[in-house]
Amino acid sequence: METVVQKISRSPITNKEYTLPETTDDKAGIDRFLSLHPGKKVIVVQGLGFVGSVMGLVVANALTEEYAVIGIDLPSPASYWKICSINEGVFPVLASDPKITLYYENARKKKNYYATYDPYVYTRADVVVVDINLDVKKSASSTAGAGDYSVDLGPFKKAIESIGNNCKEDILVLVETTVPPGTSEKVVKPILQDCLEKRGLPTGKLMVGHSYERVMPGPKYIDSIQNFYRVFAGTDEKSTDAVEKFLRTVIRTDEYPLTRLGNTNATEMAKVLENSFRAMNIAFMVEWSRFAEEAGVDIYEVVNAIRMRPTHRNIMLPGLGVGGYCLTKDPLLASWAKMNLFGSTERLHQSEKGVHINDKMPLYAFEYLQSQYSGSLEGKKALLLGVSYLNDVGDTRYTPVEGFYDQLEIEGAVITLHDPHVLYWEEKDIWVNQDLDKILEQEYDLIAITTGHKDYRDNPALIKKLLQQPASFIYDTIGVLTNEEIKALAEKHTVKVIGRGDL
Amino acid sequence: METVVQKISRSPITNKEYTLPETTDDKAGIDRFLSLHPGKKVIVVQGLGFVGSVMGLVVANALTEEYAVIGIDLPSPASYWKICSINEGVFPVLASDPKITLYYENARKKKNYYATYDPYVYTRADVVVVDINLDVKKSASSTAGAGDYSVDLGPFKKAIESIGNNCKEDILVLVETTVPPGTSEKVVKPILQDCLEKRGLPTGKLMVGHSYERVMPGPKYIDSIQNFYRVFAGTDEKSTDAVEKFLRTVIRTDEYPLTRLGNTNATEMAKVLENSFRAMNIAFMVEWSRFAEEAGVDIYEVVNAIRMRPTHRNIMLPGLGVGGYCLTKDPLLASWAKMNLFGSTERLHQSEKGVHINDKMPLYAFEYLQSQYSGSLEGKKALLLGVSYLNDVGDTRYTPVEGFYDQLEIEGAVITLHDPHVLYWEEKDIWVNQDLDKILEQEYDLIAITTGHKDYRDNPALIKKLLQQPASFIYDTIGVLTNEEIKALAEKHTVKVIGRGDL
């Protein structure tokens, strides 16, 4: 670990390096940009991550109004390159959605999307859309299902303060971040009021609202913002009205009607409840997968039969585990809020339990491998097909492949990685292979399918390649192999599938 | 409690009393019936409860074949009247489905549905459809969520033996009962083989299959059998084929295609997994309802907002609890099977927990009432609107209203019951009022809506009547009241709704 403060920020897209600025002064840049857009409302998007950078793009391509859009992030090694990249003409997010390029080119043409690191920008904002992260810190033992975690609101509060210390008195602050329920009312609004008061400004015109996003990086990245059922509320009537008015200009509300809820606690709860429902239903299948393995049942055919009923369509399939930024933490945010913002003495036990079970899934998957694989894995050549946590997307945030990879490494296996959507596994600092044919020219003792990418599904060429391998152990952790494929492979290899007993 | 063996069986529909037969001999009756149907296949339905009696009706009205149908049950006080009733022209099930009458009249006309208590009937059967109950016995503490339970296969095994001791060697035994996964292969088939062997018969032609029903008493009773996606399997190929052939003659498989699974463990698992999914998703909402109450959130508007997403459509609304014959026990059957039929050392913890949470729901509902109701309930007049566990149906089996009722009674409240669909609450031996106007002429301290019947929903006359009551406590445990209704009622009464904080 480096302790010296890094002075550069490197773009993983262009590999270009940027020296961090000495001060946060970008007043000239901001003023120059805004002078191009007189009379337009200024929308500031706080946070240029997976959500904010693309939200900025959508606002710059608003449906019924012309906005001047400024994205702001910290001039840190992790974020500064994004700021430079947006201003230089390279969008800082790689995505298979062609609309990203289209929207970005359009914004370049209209010159209406600028990025900065100077909080001065808030003095000029009519609306600030908050898209920064709010993380849960899990203890090291948590991946083993022990379940200790903590929520530190510190960085989030600081970001809100930087708005309050600069903004106009009649600002609309629209929080899109997934926050512990209660945050808009009990944290954001009081901080902003406090800041305004300290600056000698009245607080009566301040507006605060919450509307959660459901951004899905991938082929429908833009649509996941613009063509989506938005749920929203404000901390008072005028805030709610202002949020609605703003959302109507950027979201396709004719086809995807807005849902207005009674208060921000409700919208904040809706988001974490949605994700807790999902996380818990994934966790639910873990024990049933084990049961299916014991009973010689193919859980996939069982689940598909059950899904015929509309009332049971949301039942999940088993897998390697849960990844991504939301399902892995949102139930914990909720439970934390219940205790810490509303003074309850009871956690959301079941929802927390869901996260803990899911955190353990890669370990379960590994244990099942160990129970089926004869002999030691030490020195064995292992190929993992898939690094991303999600099919057909290159997103490695909290990917369950990591836990599985770590276990293999502990046991001394020699691991090769393939993922058509991941060039570089940031969290592990590993480069990933893209050429499936080429890596299959080498021989492996173990080949595990660890992401359900299209490339591994219904791919006769892959099966043919696998059949050319020497007898090895093929482990489908996602259930992408069909019965026919399993039958074919089983003539040469040992084939095991999570949730499928030997039939 | 009576210890003397009852010699009569009384029909709750006609009140007619039948003296139990001295012997089980009904050979003459069976032979006479079958002599009317030469050349027809004989289908015996074992068990004349909510499922079997109507399954018999559906088979007697099969789509593509003419069958001779005989229902069989025990000549016991609880069942003998059903046998007599079917033969006398009164169908033993009260239901709002007009098809029941239609199908029964048609069967009467064709004289192809007979009922008996004589196991001799199995000697004449081509197919036996098993529709008897298989119960889970919960310990007394279980309703408080302690979770002790046991499964006694004894009566079920005995019923299978009575088939095996009489049947032809090439019988098809089709189990529709919800059984612990593994039962067809590990219990039913071995018992039947054993019986045949003892009778000196070969076992090679025996056929055993499983296909679970999803019978829903109510306005679509018949459709819930005939127009439904059936899942099926047999213990071997020829059994599976025979089950399929039979189902095709009675189920509308053109519109509701059959799903053939790999083995009977899989079909048996599908049913209990379906119900566990449902039960767990109900349980999941319990903690979130509490959170909503604490946070001043209306969980109904939150859930409705979440349901806009197809991936989240199966999220449940909160309520008083879970009733009926399936969700209250099926997850336990599954967990029991995992341990006892497949020798696993791990229960299905999460699914069991779901049942235990649901079992506690009426108690939660009562505790919430106590926390909101000022003063003692002793001597207070309480009106419960709804006794059935299900909307618009008169089914009191394991209704959660019972737990709530019991708590009120323990506290000394004077309870009046209303349910438009329940005349007589069998399990409690209480007659129930039907006339809503009339019972509301009396005054109550507490009025609780305990079932979501149509009669209590969007009913301005009911609201008007409630407003004529003296100031009382109105407790909506199901969320049937709209915001407007709550607002109107709150001007006079205290109104509390489960899952709705004070907004």
XYZ file of N, CA, C and O in Angstrom, chain A residues 83-141:
236
model
N -12.872 13.897 -15.021
C -13.147 15.314 -15.258
C -12.445 15.765 -16.550
O -13.068 16.319 -17.462
N -11.157 15.462 -16.625
C -10.384 15.845 -17.814
C -10.940 15.163 -19.052
O -11.076 15.767 -20.121
N -11.270 13.898 -18.905
C -11.724 13.099 -20.038
C -13.004 13.688 -20.650
O -13.106 13.852 -21.862
N -13.957 14.018 -19.798
C -15.217 14.601 -20.290
C -14.928 15.880 -21.064
O -15.479 16.098 -22.152
N -14.037 16.703 -20.540
C -13.753 17.986 -21.198
C -12.916 17.821 -22.468
O -12.943 18.665 -23.350
N -12.187 16.701 -22.536
C -11.308 16.490 -23.697
C -11.958 15.729 -24.834
O -11.371 15.543 -25.891
N -13.162 15.213 -24.591
C -13.840 14.530 -25.698
C -13.792 13.017 -25.639
O -14.093 12.348 -26.618
N -13.413 12.469 -24.486
C -13.451 11.005 -24.325
C -14.373 10.689 -23.146
O -14.068 11.036 -22.010
N -15.490 10.066 -23.431
C -16.417 9.798 -22.340
C -15.810 8.764 -21.395
O -15.261 7.749 -21.831
N -15.890 9.010 -20.077
C -15.113 8.196 -19.128
C -15.720 6.838 -18.790
O -15.286 6.202 -17.828
N -16.706 6.407 -19.544
C -17.330 5.120 -19.258
C -17.344 4.305 -20.544
O -17.785 4.792 -21.584
N -16.832 3.085 -20.477
C -16.911 2.178 -21.632
C -18.214 1.408 -21.521
O -18.482 0.781 -20.511
N -19.045 1.467 -22.571
C -20.295 0.730 -22.485
C -20.713 0.283 -23.867
O -20.383 0.919 -24.870
N -21.452 -0.831 -23.896
C -21.882 -1.368 -25.182
C -23.111 -0.630 -25.707
O -23.582 -0.927 -26.796
N -23.613 0.320 -24.938
C -24.806 1.054 -25.376
C -24.419 2.123 -26.412
O -23.728 3.088 -26.075
N -24.872 1.978 -27.657
C -24.503 2.965 -28.683
C -25.051 4.354 -28.381
O -24.516 5.353 -28.869
N -26.092 4.427 -27.554
C -26.656 5.736 -27.208
C -25.662 6.591 -26.423
O -25.727 7.815 -26.443
N -24.745 5.951 -25.709
C -23.752 6.709 -24.940
C -22.953 7.595 -25.905
O -22.814 8.808 -25.699
N -22.445 6.997 -26.953
C -21.670 7.742 -27.947
C -22.518 8.837 -28.583
O -22.089 9.993 -28.710
N -23.715 8.473 -28.965
C -24.653 9.399 -29.600
C -24.904 10.614 -28.705
O -24.796 11.760 -29.129
N -25.226 10.341 -27.458
C -25.554 11.416 -26.521
C -24.323 12.272 -26.235
O -24.407 13.491 -26.103
N -23.180 11.610 -26.129
C -21.961 12.354 -25.806
C -21.566 13.245 -26.985
O -21.193 14.417 -26.792
N -21.681 12.708 -28.205
C -21.367 13.514 -29.395
C -22.288 14.723 -29.479
O -21.858 15.830 -29.808
N -23.534 14.477 -29.172
C -24.521 15.557 -29.203
C -24.192 16.652 -28.178
O -24.269 17.849 -28.459
N -23.788 16.221 -26.985
C -23.417 17.181 -25.937
C -22.155 17.947 -26.336
O -22.031 19.146 -26.063
N -21.220 17.248 -26.994
C -20.013 17.918 -27.486
C -20.384 18.994 -28.497
O -19.836 20.099 -28.475
N -21.313 18.641 -29.367
C -21.753 19.577 -30.401
C -22.397 20.803 -29.761
O -22.112 21.937 -30.135
N -23.252 20.556 -28.785
C -23.962 21.663 -28.131
C -23.085 22.338 -27.065
O -23.492 23.356 -26.494
N -21.934 21.753 -26.798
C -21.021 22.276 -25.769
C -21.735 22.506 -24.433
O -21.488 23.523 -23.769
N -22.651 21.621 -24.072
C -23.433 21.870 -22.846
C -23.148 20.902 -21.689
O -23.951 20.763 -20.778
N -22.004 20.198 -21.768
C -21.660 19.291 -20.663
C -20.198 19.528 -20.293
O -19.287 19.173 -21.043
N -20.008 20.139 -19.159
C -18.671 20.477 -18.687
C -18.417 19.707 -17.393
O -19.349 19.301 -16.698
N -17.141 19.501 -17.096
C -16.818 18.831 -15.834
C -15.781 19.639 -15.058
O -14.904 20.267 -15.656
N -15.907 19.619 -13.755
C -15.015 20.416 -12.913
C -14.804 19.743 -11.566
O -15.399 18.692 -11.266
N -13.951 20.365 -10.762
C -13.673 19.879 -9.396
C -13.809 21.028 -8.396
O -13.496 20.891 -7.235
N -14.321 22.178 -8.892
C -14.353 23.388 -8.067
C -15.754 23.621 -7.474
O -16.718 23.839 -8.211
N -15.895 23.537 -6.131
C -17.207 23.729 -5.482
C -17.837 25.088 -5.797
O -19.023 25.291 -5.511
N -17.050 25.975 -6.359
C -17.606 27.264 -6.822
C -18.817 27.025 -7.728
O -19.728 27.849 -7.806
N -18.801 25.880 -8.396
C -19.879 25.551 -9.335
C -21.261 25.611 -8.669
O -22.260 25.935 -9.297
N -21.305 25.307 -7.350
C -22.605 25.285 -6.656
C -23.226 26.681 -6.560
O -24.435 26.814 -6.422
N -22.369 27.716 -6.612
C -22.911 29.087 -6.536
C -23.753 29.399 -7.770
O -24.588 30.282 -7.741
N -23.512 28.670 -8.833
C -24.198 28.940 -10.091
C -25.339 27.957 -10.372
O -26.027 28.083 -11.376
N -25.498 26.964 -9.507
C -26.439 25.867 -9.798
C -27.878 26.210 -9.465
O -28.167 26.849 -8.451
N -28.790 25.798 -10.336
C -30.219 25.830 -10.020
C -30.659 24.515 -9.387
O -31.522 24.488 -8.529
N -30.057 23.451 -9.891
C -30.353 22.122 -9.356
C -29.027 21.400 -9.148
O -28.144 21.480 -10.002
N -28.887 20.741 -7.995
C -27.758 19.827 -7.823
C -28.320 18.415 -7.714
O -29.167 18.137 -6.866
N -27.852 17.541 -8.605
C -28.239 16.138 -8.547
C -27.103 15.390 -7.858
O -25.976 15.392 -8.341
N -27.420 14.774 -6.719
C -26.387 14.100 -5.923
C -26.274 12.642 -6.355
O -27.216 11.861 -6.186
N -25.147 12.296 -6.959
C -24.910 10.932 -7.453
C -23.617 10.350 -6.906
O -22.950 9.562 -7.574
N -23.254 10.757 -5.697
C -22.037 10.209 -5.099
C -22.361 8.876 -4.430
O -23.526 8.530 -4.237
N -21.332 8.131 -4.109
C -21.518 6.837 -3.450
C -21.744 6.998 -1.954
O -21.287 7.959 -1.353
N -22.433 6.063 -1.395
C -22.527 5.967 0.059
C -22.311 4.494 0.385
O -23.172 3.659 0.122
N -21.137 4.203 0.896
C -20.722 2.804 1.015
C -21.005 2.206 2.381
O -21.114 2.914 3.379
N -21.099 0.898 2.370
C -21.139 0.135 3.616
C -19.794 -0.555 3.745
O -19.278 -1.100 2.772
N -19.238 -0.474 4.912
C -17.961 -1.138 5.129
C -18.233 -2.455 5.831
O -18.756 -2.489 6.946
N -17.899 -3.555 5.149
C -18.098 -4.854 5.777
C -16.792 -5.276 6.430
O -15.717 -5.022 5.898
N -16.899 -5.945 7.558
C -15.684 -6.430 8.206
C -15.120 -7.570 7.384
O -15.817 -8.171 6.569
N -13.870 -7.871 7.598
C -13.199 -8.923 6.828
C -13.948 -10.239 6.955
O -14.065 -11.006 6.008
N -14.510 -10.480 8.133
C -15.189 -11.757 8.350
C -16.549 -11.789 7.666
O -17.187 -12.820 7.591
